[in-house]
PDB file of C-alpha atoms in Angstrom:
ATOM      1  CA  MET J   1    -106.787 247.961  32.771  1.00 56.00           C
ATOM      2  CA  LYS J   2    -105.039 244.913  33.897  1.00 76.00           C
ATOM      3  CA  ARG J   3    -106.996 242.482  31.699  1.00 79.00           C
ATOM      4  CA  GLU J   4    -105.925 244.455  28.581  1.00 81.00           C
ATOM      5  CA  ASN J   5    -102.540 244.743  29.586  1.00 90.00           C
ATOM      6  CA  LYS J   6    -102.084 240.792  30.120  1.00 91.00           C
ATOM      7  CA  LYS J   7    -103.729 240.567  26.787  1.00 92.00           C
ATOM      8  CA  GLU J   8    -101.185 242.847  24.942  1.00 94.00           C
ATOM      9  CA  ILE J   9     -98.355 240.942  27.033  1.00 95.00           C
ATOM     10  CA  ARG J  10     -99.464 237.161  25.824  1.00 96.00           C
ATOM     11  CA  GLU J  11     -99.789 238.583  22.275  1.00 96.00           C
ATOM     12  CA  LYS J  12     -96.460 239.953  22.128  1.00 96.00           C
ATOM     13  CA  ILE J  13     -94.912 236.589  23.677  1.00 98.00           C
ATOM     14  CA  LEU J  14     -96.994 234.723  21.258  1.00 98.00           C
ATOM     15  CA  LYS J  15     -95.930 236.807  18.050  1.00 98.00           C
ATOM     16  CA  GLY J  16     -91.961 236.553  19.479  1.00 98.00           C
ATOM     17  CA  LEU J  17     -92.583 232.672  19.459  1.00 97.00           C
ATOM     18  CA  GLU J  18     -93.772 232.508  16.022  1.00 98.00           C
ATOM     19  CA  MET J  19     -91.166 234.667  14.799  1.00 98.00           C
ATOM     20  CA  TYR J  20     -88.771 232.199  16.621  1.00 96.00           C
ATOM     21  CA  GLN J  21     -90.320 229.278  14.927  1.00 93.00           C
ATOM     22  CA  GLU J  22     -89.615 230.810  11.676  1.00 95.00           C
ATOM     23  CA  LYS J  23     -86.235 231.444  11.925  1.00 96.00           C
ATOM     24  CA  LEU J  24     -85.654 228.257  13.273  1.00 94.00           C
ATOM     25  CA  ILE J  25     -87.203 226.199  10.109  1.00 92.00           C
ATOM     26  CA  LYS J  26     -85.364 228.720   8.101  1.00 93.00           C
ATOM     27  CA  THR J  27     -82.105 227.930   9.678  1.00 93.00           C
ATOM     28  CA  LYS J  28     -82.722 224.428   9.645  1.00 92.00           C
ATOM     29  CA  LYS J  29     -83.501 224.228   5.978  1.00 92.00           C
ATOM     30  CA  ALA J  30     -80.438 226.187   5.181  1.00 93.00           C
ATOM     31  CA  ARG J  31     -78.291 223.726   6.909  1.00 94.00           C
ATOM     32  CA  ASN J  32     -79.935 220.459   5.615  1.00 93.00           C
ATOM     33  CA  LEU J  33     -80.502 219.686   9.747  1.00 92.00           C
ATOM     34  CA  GLU J  34     -83.406 217.872  11.448  1.00 93.00           C
ATOM     35  CA  LEU J  35     -85.956 219.635  13.284  1.00 91.00           C
ATOM     36  CA  VAL J  36     -86.401 217.460  16.626  1.00 93.00           C
ATOM     37  CA  VAL J  37     -90.056 218.062  18.360  1.00 91.00           C
ATOM     38  CA  SER J  38     -92.087 216.029  20.637  1.00 94.00           C
ATOM     39  CA  ASP J  39     -95.758 215.341  20.128  1.00 93.00           C
ATOM     40  CA  GLU J  40     -98.349 215.417  23.017  1.00 94.00           C
ATOM     41  CA  ASN J  41     -97.436 212.142  24.492  1.00 94.00           C
ATOM     42  CA  GLY J  42     -93.770 212.708  24.615  1.00 93.00           C
ATOM     43  CA  LYS J  43     -92.687 210.825  21.791  1.00 96.00           C
ATOM     44  CA  VAL J  44     -89.526 212.217  19.867  1.00 96.00           C
ATOM     45  CA  ILE J  45     -90.270 213.073  16.398  1.00 94.00           C
ATOM     46  CA  ARG J  46     -87.322 214.029  13.815  1.00 94.00           C
ATOM     47  CA  ILE J  47     -88.498 215.716  10.794  1.00 92.00           C
ATOM     48  CA  PRO J  48     -85.853 215.916   7.638  1.00 92.00           C
ATOM     49  CA  ALA J  49     -84.962 219.641   6.561  1.00 86.00           C
ATOM     50  CA  HIS J  50     -86.583 218.736   2.948  1.00 86.00           C
ATOM     51  CA  LYS J  51     -90.022 218.054   4.555  1.00 86.00           C
ATOM     52  CA  LEU J  52     -90.281 221.353   6.385  1.00 78.00           C
TER      53      LEU J  52
END
C-alpha cells in the first residue's frame, strides 16, 4: 500500500512540474524574455525566447 501511495504522489509531483514548465515557457515567449537554466556542471545557459 505504501509503495503505491508513494508512486502516486511522485507522479502528481512530476505532472505538476511539467505543467509549471509549460506555463513558464509560454510566459517567457509571450513577454519575449530569456529562459535561464543551468546544465549538469552548473554552467548558466540563457535561451532567447525565439529559440524556445
